[in-house]
Amino acid sequence: AEREARDLVDAALRRRCQRSVDFERVFEAAQASAREAGVDAAQLLAGLRTISQWRRQYATRSRRPSEWAGAFAQLLQSIGTFSAVGPGAADPALDSSEFQALARWQELLAEFASLDRTMGRLAAAAALGKLERLARQTIFQPEGGAPPVQVLGVLEANGLTFDHVWIMGLTAEAWPPPSRPNPLLPIELQRAARMPGAGAATELQRARRQLDQLLQSAAEVVVSHITVEADRKVAPSPLIASFESWVALPPAVRLIDAMAAAALTSLVDAVAPPWRPVLPLRGGASVLQNQAACPFRSFAMHRLHARAIESPHDGFDYRERGQLVHDTLAAFWTSLPEPTRDVLAALPEPQRRASLYAAAEAAQLRLQRRRGTLSAALTRLETVRLVRVIEQWLQHEIATRSAFRVVAIEDARTMQVGPLTLAARLDRVDEYPDGARIVIDYKTGATKNVGWFDERPDEPQLPLYLTASEPAARAIALARVRAGDVGFNGLAADSTLLPSKSHQWKDRFPTWSALVDHWSVVLERLALQFAAGDAEVRPKRLPQTCRYCDLPTLCRINARGGAVITAVVEDEDGTPWVRDEE
């Protein structure tokens, strides 16, 4: 349980995507993880409280290295990291290597404590930094017992005795080694003194003498050499060419090849236990989106809660930029006296821009409450970019659309699809004067194939919102809110509702109602598959579907043949899933 608690804290801190976090954030993450996940984190929280008390007691004053050494040792002992080292003080839980590391740490503290005269008084951060540098510069190699096999160089093995010896690599190129005279001394002087490396004759004599010693170091000695290197035959050393007994070794076999060739028993188990709504199903539309993309992905993400660990990054990634667009637009429309197209068009440009800046700054604050504070300069640059993009989008709406009223903004809905109850948040719902409604979803990434007519749609969220929450709506649209690319991609019962090619559905379905019925059937089928436990590794398109998935090591798609997935690509132009919706 304690290990699980620490892992949850680590994952929570990584979700903040910062390269460094302060102690207060670690403490907050530990408390939140213990509270939300219900895990036993008593030891972790007790240790963090001890560190907090230690910081209040010690970190506010400058001290000498000897005082800091005692304070650091006291802290580590109080949180149970290290025990005292001395006669009779060995911790039975430590193995030999760990005990040696602990003893070396105590020696390092003593070395640090001896720096009083040279360093004087230090603040806590400076003392810790100096101790860290000393630790990094310390070379530590634990002493082992008597290993059954030793791998030694020629000079290390000379003078030792063994039960068995295998001398490897005795090729003509390697033994005797080539002469390498010292370039700083006269060559005649080196040869006269028979210095190592002075000449070929000297190296030959030394190599023969060393080999003779090795041949006499054990009752059984094997010598070997390679025969082929890079399609080139390799001759044995002339010092072993006269040996009479040569044993032909079998061809080398890599262990992994032998394992791959072995007869394996396969068990096809692609059905998980049926879904039971013991806990709320989180993920919203992404449950069905992932089920359509690959049933195993949906099972792993929404039932096993498998996720890739976040990586820290500088600035804003594509998900954060997308969230900023959603939050800014929501705050802007909410700030208008009436959220209508006419009020938007009548708003003076300076006032509209001021409202957008206020909305963008509020969105930044909301993001930073989750992630942590970013630099003011970076936040300002992102705010300017954000306002510029959204201004382009609003101007496009004014220029291309007739009168409408926004009737829902970031509206939380509960939707029933077959046996599943999904919670989702609609970005926006507009209503025209005649009562016709359009469901809008903002899209900050590239709008690739949405597959709305497929049995496994790539982007099922808008069909889901329409069929399960807004059945009377007459149009759905992805709103492209990107720098230099604003507009709608959607479908509508009446082509006048959307300024785009919204009537393409008429080539496949006789009426709008038939299209809506098709979506209902497709979505319910996906929900039934998920609830029944369908967890087969069945990507819709290989390798495209797997390119944006971070679960290849869990599903082992690469071990199934076909295309090999080498990396997970994440960029602003390839949003792999919709946002997780509470």
Coordinates of C-alpha atoms in Angstrom, one line a residue:
A1 CA 0.0 0.0 0.0
E2 CA 2.8 2.4 0.8
R3 CA 4.5 1.8 -2.6
E4 CA 1.1 2.4 -4.3
A5 CA 0.7 5.6 -2.4
R6 CA 4.2 6.8 -3.5
D7 CA 3.4 5.9 -7.1
L8 CA 0.2 7.8 -7.1
V9 CA 2.0 10.9 -5.7
D10 CA 4.6 10.5 -8.4
A11 CA 1.9 10.3 -11.1
A12 CA 0.1 13.3 -9.7
L13 CA 3.2 15.4 -9.7
R14 CA 4.0 14.4 -13.3
R15 CA 0.6 15.5 -14.4
R16 CA 1.6 19.0 -13.4
C17 CA 4.2 18.6 -16.2
Q18 CA 6.8 20.8 -14.4
R19 CA 10.5 20.0 -14.4
S20 CA 10.8 20.8 -10.7
V21 CA 8.3 21.1 -7.8
D22 CA 8.8 22.6 -4.3
F23 CA 8.2 20.7 -1.1
E24 CA 4.8 22.2 -0.5
R25 CA 3.5 20.9 -3.8
V26 CA 4.8 17.4 -2.9
F27 CA 3.0 17.5 0.5
E28 CA -0.2 18.7 -1.2
A29 CA 0.0 15.9 -3.8
A30 CA 0.5 13.3 -1.1
Q31 CA -2.5 14.5 0.9
A32 CA -4.7 14.7 -2.2
S33 CA -3.7 11.2 -3.4
A34 CA -4.3 9.6 0.0
R35 CA -7.7 11.3 0.2
E36 CA -8.9 10.7 -3.3
A37 CA -7.5 7.2 -4.0
G38 CA -8.2 5.9 -0.5
V39 CA -4.7 4.3 -0.1
D40 CA -2.7 4.0 3.0
A41 CA 0.0 6.6 2.9
A42 CA 0.6 6.9 6.6
Q43 CA 4.3 6.4 6.4
L44 CA 4.8 8.8 3.5
L45 CA 2.7 11.5 5.1
A46 CA 4.5 11.0 8.5
G47 CA 7.9 11.4 6.7
L48 CA 6.8 14.5 4.9
R49 CA 5.5 16.1 8.1
T50 CA 8.9 15.3 9.7
I51 CA 10.7 17.0 6.9
S52 CA 8.3 20.0 7.2
Q53 CA 9.2 20.3 10.9
W54 CA 12.9 19.9 10.2
R55 CA 12.7 22.7 7.6
R56 CA 11.1 25.1 10.1
Q57 CA 13.7 24.2 12.7
Y58 CA 16.9 24.2 10.6
A59 CA 16.4 25.8 7.3
T60 CA 16.1 29.4 8.5
R61 CA 19.6 29.9 9.9
S62 CA 23.2 29.6 8.5
R63 CA 25.3 26.9 10.1
R64 CA 28.8 25.3 9.8
P65 CA 29.2 22.1 7.7
S66 CA 29.7 20.1 10.9
E67 CA 26.3 21.3 12.2
W68 CA 24.6 20.6 8.9
A69 CA 26.1 17.1 8.8
G70 CA 24.5 16.3 12.2
A71 CA 21.2 17.9 11.1
F72 CA 21.1 15.9 7.8
A73 CA 21.9 12.7 9.7
Q74 CA 19.2 13.4 12.2
L75 CA 16.6 14.1 9.4
L76 CA 17.4 10.9 7.6
Q77 CA 17.2 8.8 10.8
S78 CA 13.9 10.5 11.9
I79 CA 12.2 9.5 8.6
G80 CA 13.6 6.0 8.7
T81 CA 15.8 6.3 5.7
F82 CA 19.1 5.4 7.3
S83 CA 20.0 3.8 10.7
A84 CA 23.2 4.4 12.6
V85 CA 26.2 2.5 11.5
G86 CA 28.6 1.1 14.0
P87 CA 29.4 -2.0 16.1
G88 CA 26.2 -3.9 16.6
A89 CA 24.1 -1.4 14.7
A90 CA 23.7 -3.2 11.4
D91 CA 20.1 -3.2 10.1
P92 CA 19.1 -6.8 9.4
A93 CA 17.0 -5.5 6.5
L94 CA 20.1 -4.3 4.7
D95 CA 22.1 -6.6 2.4
S96 CA 25.9 -6.3 2.1
S97 CA 25.9 -3.8 -0.7
E98 CA 23.4 -1.5 1.0
F99 CA 25.3 -1.7 4.3
Q100 CA 28.5 -0.7 2.5
A101 CA 26.7 2.2 0.9
L102 CA 25.4 3.3 4.2
A103 CA 28.9 3.2 5.8
R104 CA 30.3 5.1 2.9
W105 CA 27.6 7.7 3.3
Q106 CA 28.6 8.2 7.0
E107 CA 32.2 8.6 5.8
L108 CA 31.0 11.3 3.4
L109 CA 29.2 13.1 6.1
A110 CA 32.4 13.1 8.2
E111 CA 34.3 14.5 5.2
F112 CA 31.7 17.2 4.8
A113 CA 31.8 18.0 8.6
S114 CA 35.6 18.6 8.3
L115 CA 35.1 21.6 6.0
D116 CA 34.2 24.1 8.8
R117 CA 37.4 26.1 8.4
T118 CA 37.4 26.3 4.7
M119 CA 33.7 27.0 4.1
G120 CA 32.4 28.8 7.2
R121 CA 28.7 29.2 7.8
L122 CA 26.3 28.1 5.0
A123 CA 22.6 28.5 4.3
A124 CA 20.6 25.3 4.0
A125 CA 20.4 25.3 0.2
A126 CA 24.2 26.0 -0.1
A127 CA 25.0 23.2 2.4
L128 CA 22.8 20.7 0.6
G129 CA 24.3 21.7 -2.8
K130 CA 27.8 21.2 -1.5
L131 CA 27.0 17.8 0.0
E132 CA 25.3 16.8 -3.2
R133 CA 28.4 17.7 -5.2
L134 CA 30.6 15.7 -2.9
A135 CA 28.3 12.7 -3.2
R136 CA 28.4 12.9 -7.0
Q137 CA 32.2 13.0 -7.0
T138 CA 32.4 10.0 -4.7
I139 CA 33.4 6.8 -6.4
F140 CA 31.8 3.9 -4.7
Q141 CA 32.0 0.2 -5.6
P142 CA 30.7 -2.3 -3.1
E143 CA 33.0 -5.2 -2.3
G144 CA 31.6 -8.5 -3.2
G145 CA 32.3 -12.0 -1.9
A146 CA 34.2 -14.6 -3.9
P147 CA 32.4 -14.8 -7.2
P148 CA 32.3 -18.2 -9.0
V149 CA 33.3 -16.5 -12.3
Q150 CA 35.7 -13.6 -12.7
V151 CA 36.2 -11.6 -15.9
L152 CA 39.7 -10.2 -15.9
G153 CA 42.2 -8.6 -18.1
V154 CA 45.6 -10.1 -18.9
L155 CA 47.5 -8.0 -16.4
E156 CA 44.9 -8.5 -13.7
A157 CA 45.0 -12.3 -14.0
N158 CA 48.8 -12.6 -14.0
G159 CA 50.0 -14.3 -10.8
L160 CA 46.6 -15.7 -9.8
T161 CA 45.5 -19.3 -9.8
F162 CA 42.1 -20.7 -10.8
D163 CA 40.2 -24.0 -11.1
H164 CA 39.5 -23.3 -14.8
V165 CA 40.6 -20.6 -17.2
W166 CA 39.3 -19.6 -20.6
I167 CA 41.5 -17.2 -22.5
M168 CA 39.5 -15.5 -25.2
G169 CA 40.2 -13.3 -28.2
L170 CA 43.7 -14.7 -29.1
T171 CA 43.7 -13.5 -32.7
A172 CA 46.8 -12.6 -34.8
E173 CA 45.8 -8.9 -34.6
A174 CA 45.2 -8.8 -30.8
W175 CA 48.0 -11.1 -29.5
P176 CA 50.8 -10.1 -29.3
P177 CA 49.5 -6.5 -29.0
P178 CA 51.0 -4.0 -31.5
S179 CA 53.9 -2.0 -30.2
R180 CA 53.2 1.6 -29.1
P181 CA 56.4 3.4 -28.2
N182 CA 56.2 6.5 -26.0
P183 CA 56.4 9.5 -28.4
L184 CA 58.1 11.6 -25.8
L185 CA 61.2 9.4 -25.4
P186 CA 63.9 8.4 -28.0
I187 CA 63.0 5.1 -29.6
E188 CA 66.6 3.8 -29.2
L189 CA 66.5 4.4 -25.5
Q190 CA 63.2 2.6 -25.1
R191 CA 64.4 -0.4 -27.1
A192 CA 67.7 -0.6 -25.1
A193 CA 65.8 -0.5 -21.9
R194 CA 63.2 -3.0 -23.2
M195 CA 60.4 -0.7 -22.2
P196 CA 56.8 -2.0 -22.8
G197 CA 55.6 -1.1 -26.3
A198 CA 59.1 -0.2 -27.5
G199 CA 59.1 -2.6 -30.4
A200 CA 57.6 -5.7 -31.9
A201 CA 60.3 -8.0 -30.5
T202 CA 59.8 -6.7 -27.0
E203 CA 56.0 -7.1 -27.3
L204 CA 56.4 -10.7 -28.6
Q205 CA 58.6 -11.7 -25.7
R206 CA 56.3 -10.1 -23.1
A207 CA 53.1 -11.6 -24.7
R208 CA 54.8 -15.1 -24.8
R209 CA 55.8 -14.7 -21.1
Q210 CA 52.3 -13.6 -20.0
L211 CA 50.6 -16.4 -22.0
D212 CA 52.9 -19.0 -20.5
Q213 CA 51.9 -17.8 -17.0
L214 CA 48.2 -18.0 -17.8
L215 CA 48.6 -21.4 -19.3
Q216 CA 50.1 -22.6 -15.9
S217 CA 47.5 -20.8 -13.7
A218 CA 44.9 -23.7 -13.8
A219 CA 44.7 -27.4 -14.3
E220 CA 42.3 -26.9 -17.2
V221 CA 42.9 -24.0 -19.7
V222 CA 40.9 -23.3 -22.8
V223 CA 42.1 -20.8 -25.4
S224 CA 39.9 -19.5 -28.2
H225 CA 39.7 -16.9 -31.0
I226 CA 37.1 -15.7 -33.4
T227 CA 37.3 -17.0 -37.0
V228 CA 35.2 -14.4 -38.8
E229 CA 34.7 -10.7 -38.2
A230 CA 32.6 -8.5 -40.5
D231 CA 32.7 -11.1 -43.3
R232 CA 36.5 -11.3 -43.0
K233 CA 38.4 -14.4 -41.9
V234 CA 40.5 -14.0 -38.8
A235 CA 43.7 -16.0 -38.1
P236 CA 44.7 -17.2 -34.7
S237 CA 47.6 -15.7 -32.8
P238 CA 51.0 -17.2 -33.9
L239 CA 51.6 -18.0 -30.2
I240 CA 48.7 -20.6 -30.2
A241 CA 48.9 -21.7 -33.9
S242 CA 51.0 -24.7 -32.9
F243 CA 48.6 -26.1 -30.4
E244 CA 47.6 -29.6 -31.3
S245 CA 44.1 -30.0 -29.8
W246 CA 41.4 -27.8 -31.3
V247 CA 37.7 -28.4 -30.5
A248 CA 35.1 -27.3 -33.0
L249 CA 32.5 -25.3 -31.1
P250 CA 28.8 -25.4 -32.3
P251 CA 27.5 -22.3 -34.0
A252 CA 26.5 -19.6 -31.5
V253 CA 22.8 -19.3 -30.9
R254 CA 21.3 -16.2 -29.4
L255 CA 19.1 -16.8 -26.4
I256 CA 16.3 -14.7 -27.8
D257 CA 16.4 -16.7 -31.1
A258 CA 16.1 -19.9 -29.2
M259 CA 13.2 -18.6 -27.2
A260 CA 11.4 -17.4 -30.3
A261 CA 11.8 -20.8 -32.0
A262 CA 10.6 -22.6 -28.9
A263 CA 7.1 -24.1 -29.0
L264 CA 4.8 -21.8 -27.1
T265 CA 1.3 -22.3 -25.9
S266 CA -1.1 -19.5 -26.9
L267 CA -4.2 -18.6 -24.9
V268 CA -6.6 -16.3 -26.7
D269 CA -8.4 -14.4 -23.9
A270 CA -9.9 -11.2 -25.4
V271 CA -13.0 -11.1 -23.2
A272 CA -12.9 -9.4 -19.8
P273 CA -15.6 -9.8 -17.1
P274 CA -18.7 -7.8 -17.9
W275 CA -18.9 -4.2 -16.8
R276 CA -20.7 -3.7 -13.5
P277 CA -21.4 0.0 -12.6
V278 CA -19.9 -0.3 -9.1
L279 CA -17.9 2.8 -9.6
P280 CA -18.8 5.8 -11.9
L281 CA -17.5 5.3 -15.5
R282 CA -15.1 8.1 -16.2
G283 CA -14.1 9.3 -19.6
G284 CA -17.3 10.4 -21.3
A285 CA -17.3 10.2 -25.0
S286 CA -13.7 8.9 -25.0
V287 CA -15.1 5.5 -23.7
L288 CA -16.8 5.0 -27.0
Q289 CA -14.1 6.7 -29.1
N290 CA -11.5 4.3 -27.7
Q291 CA -13.8 1.3 -28.1
A292 CA -14.2 2.2 -31.8
A293 CA -10.5 2.7 -32.2
C294 CA -9.5 -0.5 -30.4
P295 CA -11.5 -2.4 -27.8
F296 CA -8.4 -3.2 -25.8
R297 CA -7.5 0.5 -25.5
S298 CA -10.9 1.3 -24.1
F299 CA -10.7 -1.6 -21.6
A300 CA -7.2 -0.7 -20.5
M301 CA -7.9 3.0 -20.1
H302 CA -11.4 3.0 -18.7
R303 CA -11.5 -0.2 -16.7
L304 CA -7.9 -0.8 -15.8
H305 CA -7.2 3.0 -15.7
A306 CA -3.9 2.5 -17.5
R307 CA -2.2 5.7 -18.5
A308 CA 1.2 6.7 -19.7
I309 CA 3.2 8.7 -17.1
E310 CA 3.3 12.4 -18.0
S311 CA 6.6 13.9 -19.0
P312 CA 7.6 17.4 -17.9
H313 CA 7.8 20.1 -20.5
D314 CA 8.5 23.7 -20.9
G315 CA 5.6 26.0 -21.8
F316 CA 2.2 24.7 -23.0
D317 CA 1.6 21.4 -24.8
Y318 CA -1.2 20.9 -27.3
R319 CA -3.7 19.7 -24.7
E320 CA -3.1 22.7 -22.5
R321 CA -3.5 25.0 -25.5
G322 CA -6.7 23.3 -26.4
Q323 CA -8.0 23.6 -22.8
L324 CA -7.1 27.3 -22.8
V325 CA -9.2 27.9 -26.0
H326 CA -12.2 26.1 -24.5
D327 CA -12.0 28.0 -21.2
T328 CA -11.4 31.4 -22.9
L329 CA -14.4 31.0 -25.2
A330 CA -16.6 29.8 -22.4
A331 CA -15.6 32.8 -20.2
F332 CA -16.1 35.2 -23.1
W333 CA -19.6 34.1 -24.1
T334 CA -20.6 34.1 -20.5
S335 CA -19.4 37.7 -20.1
L336 CA -21.7 39.0 -22.8
P337 CA -25.0 40.7 -21.8
E338 CA -26.7 38.3 -24.2
P339 CA -24.8 35.4 -25.8
T340 CA -26.1 36.1 -29.3
R341 CA -24.6 36.7 -32.7
D342 CA -26.1 40.2 -32.9
V343 CA -24.6 41.3 -29.5
L344 CA -21.2 39.8 -30.6
A345 CA -21.3 41.7 -33.9
A346 CA -22.3 45.0 -32.2
L347 CA -19.5 44.8 -29.7
P348 CA -16.8 47.4 -30.5
E349 CA -13.5 45.9 -31.3
P350 CA -11.6 47.4 -28.4
Q351 CA -14.2 46.2 -26.0
R352 CA -14.3 42.8 -27.5
R353 CA -10.5 42.5 -27.3
A354 CA -10.6 43.6 -23.7
S355 CA -13.2 41.0 -22.8
L356 CA -11.1 38.4 -24.6
Y357 CA -8.0 39.3 -22.6
A358 CA -9.9 39.1 -19.4
A359 CA -11.3 35.7 -20.4
A360 CA -7.8 34.5 -21.4
E361 CA -6.2 35.6 -18.2
A362 CA -9.0 33.8 -16.2
A363 CA -8.3 30.7 -18.2
Q364 CA -4.6 31.0 -17.5
L365 CA -5.3 31.2 -13.8
R366 CA -7.5 28.2 -13.9
L367 CA -4.8 26.2 -15.7
Q368 CA -2.1 27.3 -13.3
R369 CA -4.1 26.2 -10.3
R370 CA -3.9 22.7 -11.7
R371 CA -0.4 22.7 -13.2
G372 CA 1.5 25.3 -11.2
T373 CA 2.7 28.8 -11.9
L374 CA 4.5 29.5 -15.2
S375 CA 6.7 32.5 -16.0
A376 CA 4.9 35.8 -16.5
A377 CA 6.6 36.3 -19.9
L378 CA 5.5 32.9 -21.2
T379 CA 2.0 33.4 -19.9
R380 CA 1.8 36.8 -21.5
L381 CA 3.0 35.5 -24.9
E382 CA 0.5 32.6 -24.8
T383 CA -2.3 35.0 -23.8
V384 CA -1.5 37.2 -26.8
R385 CA -1.5 34.2 -29.1
L386 CA -4.7 32.9 -27.6
V387 CA -6.6 36.2 -28.1
R388 CA -5.3 36.5 -31.7
V389 CA -6.6 33.1 -32.6
I390 CA -10.0 33.5 -31.0
E391 CA -10.5 36.9 -32.6
Q392 CA -10.0 35.3 -36.0
W393 CA -12.6 32.7 -35.0
L394 CA -15.2 35.2 -33.8
Q395 CA -14.8 37.3 -36.9
H396 CA -15.4 34.2 -39.0
E397 CA -18.6 33.5 -37.0
I398 CA -19.9 37.0 -37.5
A399 CA -19.1 36.9 -41.3
T400 CA -20.5 33.5 -42.1
R401 CA -23.5 32.9 -39.8
S402 CA -27.0 34.3 -39.4
A403 CA -28.6 35.2 -36.1
F404 CA -28.2 32.6 -33.3
R405 CA -28.2 32.4 -29.5
V406 CA -25.8 30.3 -27.4
V407 CA -28.0 28.3 -25.1
A408 CA -25.4 26.0 -23.5
I409 CA -21.8 26.7 -22.7
E410 CA -19.5 23.9 -21.2
D411 CA -22.7 22.3 -20.1
A412 CA -22.3 19.1 -18.0
R413 CA -24.7 16.4 -19.2
T414 CA -25.4 12.8 -18.2
M415 CA -26.1 10.5 -21.1
Q416 CA -27.5 7.0 -21.3
V417 CA -26.1 4.8 -24.1
G418 CA -27.2 1.2 -23.9
P419 CA -26.0 -0.1 -20.5
L420 CA -23.6 2.8 -20.0
T421 CA -24.2 6.0 -18.2
L422 CA -21.7 8.6 -19.5
A423 CA -20.9 12.1 -18.1
A424 CA -19.9 14.6 -20.7
R425 CA -19.5 18.3 -21.2
L426 CA -20.9 20.0 -24.3
D427 CA -18.7 22.8 -25.5
R428 CA -21.6 24.8 -26.9
V429 CA -25.1 24.5 -28.2
D430 CA -26.6 27.2 -30.5
E431 CA -30.2 27.9 -31.3
Y432 CA -31.5 29.7 -34.4
P433 CA -34.7 31.9 -34.3
D434 CA -36.7 29.0 -35.8
G435 CA -35.8 26.7 -32.9
A436 CA -33.2 24.6 -34.8
R437 CA -30.2 23.7 -32.7
I438 CA -26.6 23.0 -33.6
V439 CA -24.2 21.1 -31.3
I440 CA -20.7 22.5 -31.5
D441 CA -17.4 21.0 -30.4
Y442 CA -14.2 23.1 -30.5
K443 CA -11.3 21.6 -32.3
T444 CA -7.8 23.0 -31.9
G445 CA -6.0 20.2 -33.6
A446 CA -6.2 19.0 -37.2
T447 CA -9.6 17.8 -38.2
K448 CA -8.8 14.6 -40.0
N449 CA -11.1 11.8 -40.9
V450 CA -14.0 11.8 -38.4
G451 CA -15.6 8.7 -39.7
W452 CA -19.1 9.7 -38.8
F453 CA -20.6 7.3 -41.4
D454 CA -18.4 4.3 -40.2
E455 CA -19.4 1.5 -38.0
R456 CA -16.4 2.5 -35.8
P457 CA -16.4 6.3 -36.0
D458 CA -13.1 8.1 -35.2
E459 CA -14.8 11.0 -33.6
P460 CA -18.1 9.8 -32.0
Q461 CA -18.6 12.6 -29.5
L462 CA -20.8 14.9 -31.5
P463 CA -23.1 12.0 -32.7
L464 CA -23.2 10.9 -29.1
Y465 CA -24.1 14.4 -27.8
L466 CA -26.9 14.7 -30.4
T467 CA -28.5 11.3 -30.0
A468 CA -28.2 11.1 -26.2
S469 CA -28.6 14.7 -25.1
E470 CA -29.9 16.9 -27.9
P471 CA -32.0 14.6 -30.1
A472 CA -33.9 17.5 -31.7
A473 CA -30.7 19.2 -32.9
R474 CA -30.5 19.7 -36.6
A475 CA -26.8 20.0 -37.0
I476 CA -23.4 19.0 -35.5
A477 CA -20.1 20.8 -36.2
L478 CA -16.5 20.7 -35.3
A479 CA -15.4 24.3 -34.9
R480 CA -11.8 24.7 -36.1
V481 CA -10.1 27.3 -33.9
R482 CA -6.5 27.3 -35.1
A483 CA -4.2 30.0 -36.2
G484 CA -4.8 30.6 -39.9
D485 CA -7.4 27.9 -40.1
V486 CA -10.9 28.7 -38.7
G487 CA -14.2 27.3 -39.9
F488 CA -16.7 24.5 -39.5
N489 CA -16.6 20.8 -40.4
G490 CA -20.1 19.4 -39.8
L491 CA -23.3 17.9 -41.0
A492 CA -26.8 19.5 -41.0
A493 CA -30.3 18.6 -41.8
D494 CA -30.5 21.9 -43.8
S495 CA -27.5 23.1 -45.6
T496 CA -28.4 26.7 -44.6
L497 CA -27.6 26.0 -41.0
L498 CA -23.8 25.6 -41.5
P499 CA -21.5 27.5 -43.7
S500 CA -19.8 24.4 -45.0
K501 CA -20.4 21.2 -47.0
S502 CA -22.9 20.0 -44.5
H503 CA -25.1 17.9 -46.8
Q504 CA -22.7 15.1 -47.6
W505 CA -24.9 12.7 -45.6
K506 CA -27.5 12.7 -48.3
D507 CA -25.4 10.5 -50.5
R508 CA -25.8 7.7 -47.9
F509 CA -29.0 8.3 -46.0
P510 CA -32.4 9.2 -47.3
T511 CA -33.3 11.5 -44.4
W512 CA -31.7 13.2 -41.4
S513 CA -33.7 11.0 -39.1
A514 CA -32.2 7.9 -40.8
L515 CA -28.7 9.3 -40.1
V516 CA -29.5 9.9 -36.5
D517 CA -30.9 6.4 -36.2
H518 CA -27.7 5.0 -37.7
W519 CA -25.7 6.9 -35.0
S520 CA -27.9 5.5 -32.3
V521 CA -27.4 2.0 -33.4
V522 CA -23.6 2.4 -33.9
L523 CA -23.1 4.0 -30.5
E524 CA -25.3 1.5 -28.6
R525 CA -23.4 -1.4 -30.3
L526 CA -20.1 0.1 -29.0
A527 CA -21.5 0.6 -25.6
L528 CA -22.7 -3.0 -25.5
Q529 CA -19.3 -4.3 -26.6
F530 CA -17.6 -2.3 -23.8
A531 CA -20.1 -3.5 -21.2
A532 CA -19.8 -7.1 -22.4
G533 CA -16.0 -7.0 -21.8
D534 CA -14.8 -6.9 -25.4
A535 CA -11.1 -6.3 -24.9
E536 CA -9.6 -7.7 -28.1
V537 CA -6.5 -6.0 -29.5
R538 CA -8.3 -4.9 -32.7
P539 CA -7.1 -1.5 -34.0
K540 CA -9.3 0.0 -36.6
R541 CA -6.4 1.0 -38.8
L542 CA -2.9 -0.3 -38.3
P543 CA -0.5 1.4 -37.8
Q544 CA -2.4 4.8 -37.8
T545 CA -4.6 3.9 -34.8
C546 CA -1.6 2.7 -32.7
R547 CA 0.5 5.8 -33.6
Y548 CA -1.3 7.9 -30.9
C549 CA -1.6 5.1 -28.3
D550 CA 0.7 4.9 -25.3
L551 CA -0.3 1.2 -24.5
P552 CA 1.8 -0.9 -27.0
T553 CA 3.8 -2.5 -24.2
L554 CA 0.5 -3.5 -22.5
C555 CA -1.2 -4.9 -25.5
R556 CA 2.0 -6.2 -27.2
I557 CA 0.8 -5.2 -30.6
N558 CA 4.4 -5.4 -31.9
A559 CA 4.6 -9.1 -31.0
R560 CA 1.6 -9.9 -33.3
G561 CA 3.4 -9.2 -36.6
G562 CA 2.5 -6.7 -39.2
A563 CA 3.5 -3.0 -38.8
V564 CA 5.8 -2.1 -36.0
I565 CA 4.9 0.8 -33.8
T566 CA 8.1 2.5 -32.8
A567 CA 6.9 5.7 -31.1
V568 CA 4.0 7.6 -29.7
V569 CA 3.5 10.9 -31.6
E570 CA 1.9 13.7 -29.7
D571 CA 1.7 17.1 -31.3
E572 CA -0.9 19.9 -31.7
D573 CA -1.9 18.5 -35.1
G574 CA -2.7 15.0 -33.9
T575 CA -4.9 15.0 -30.8
P576 CA -5.3 11.3 -30.1
W577 CA -8.4 11.4 -27.9
V578 CA -11.0 13.9 -26.8
R579 CA -10.6 15.4 -23.4
D580 CA -11.5 13.3 -20.4
E581 CA -14.9 14.5 -19.2
E582 CA -16.1 14.2 -15.7

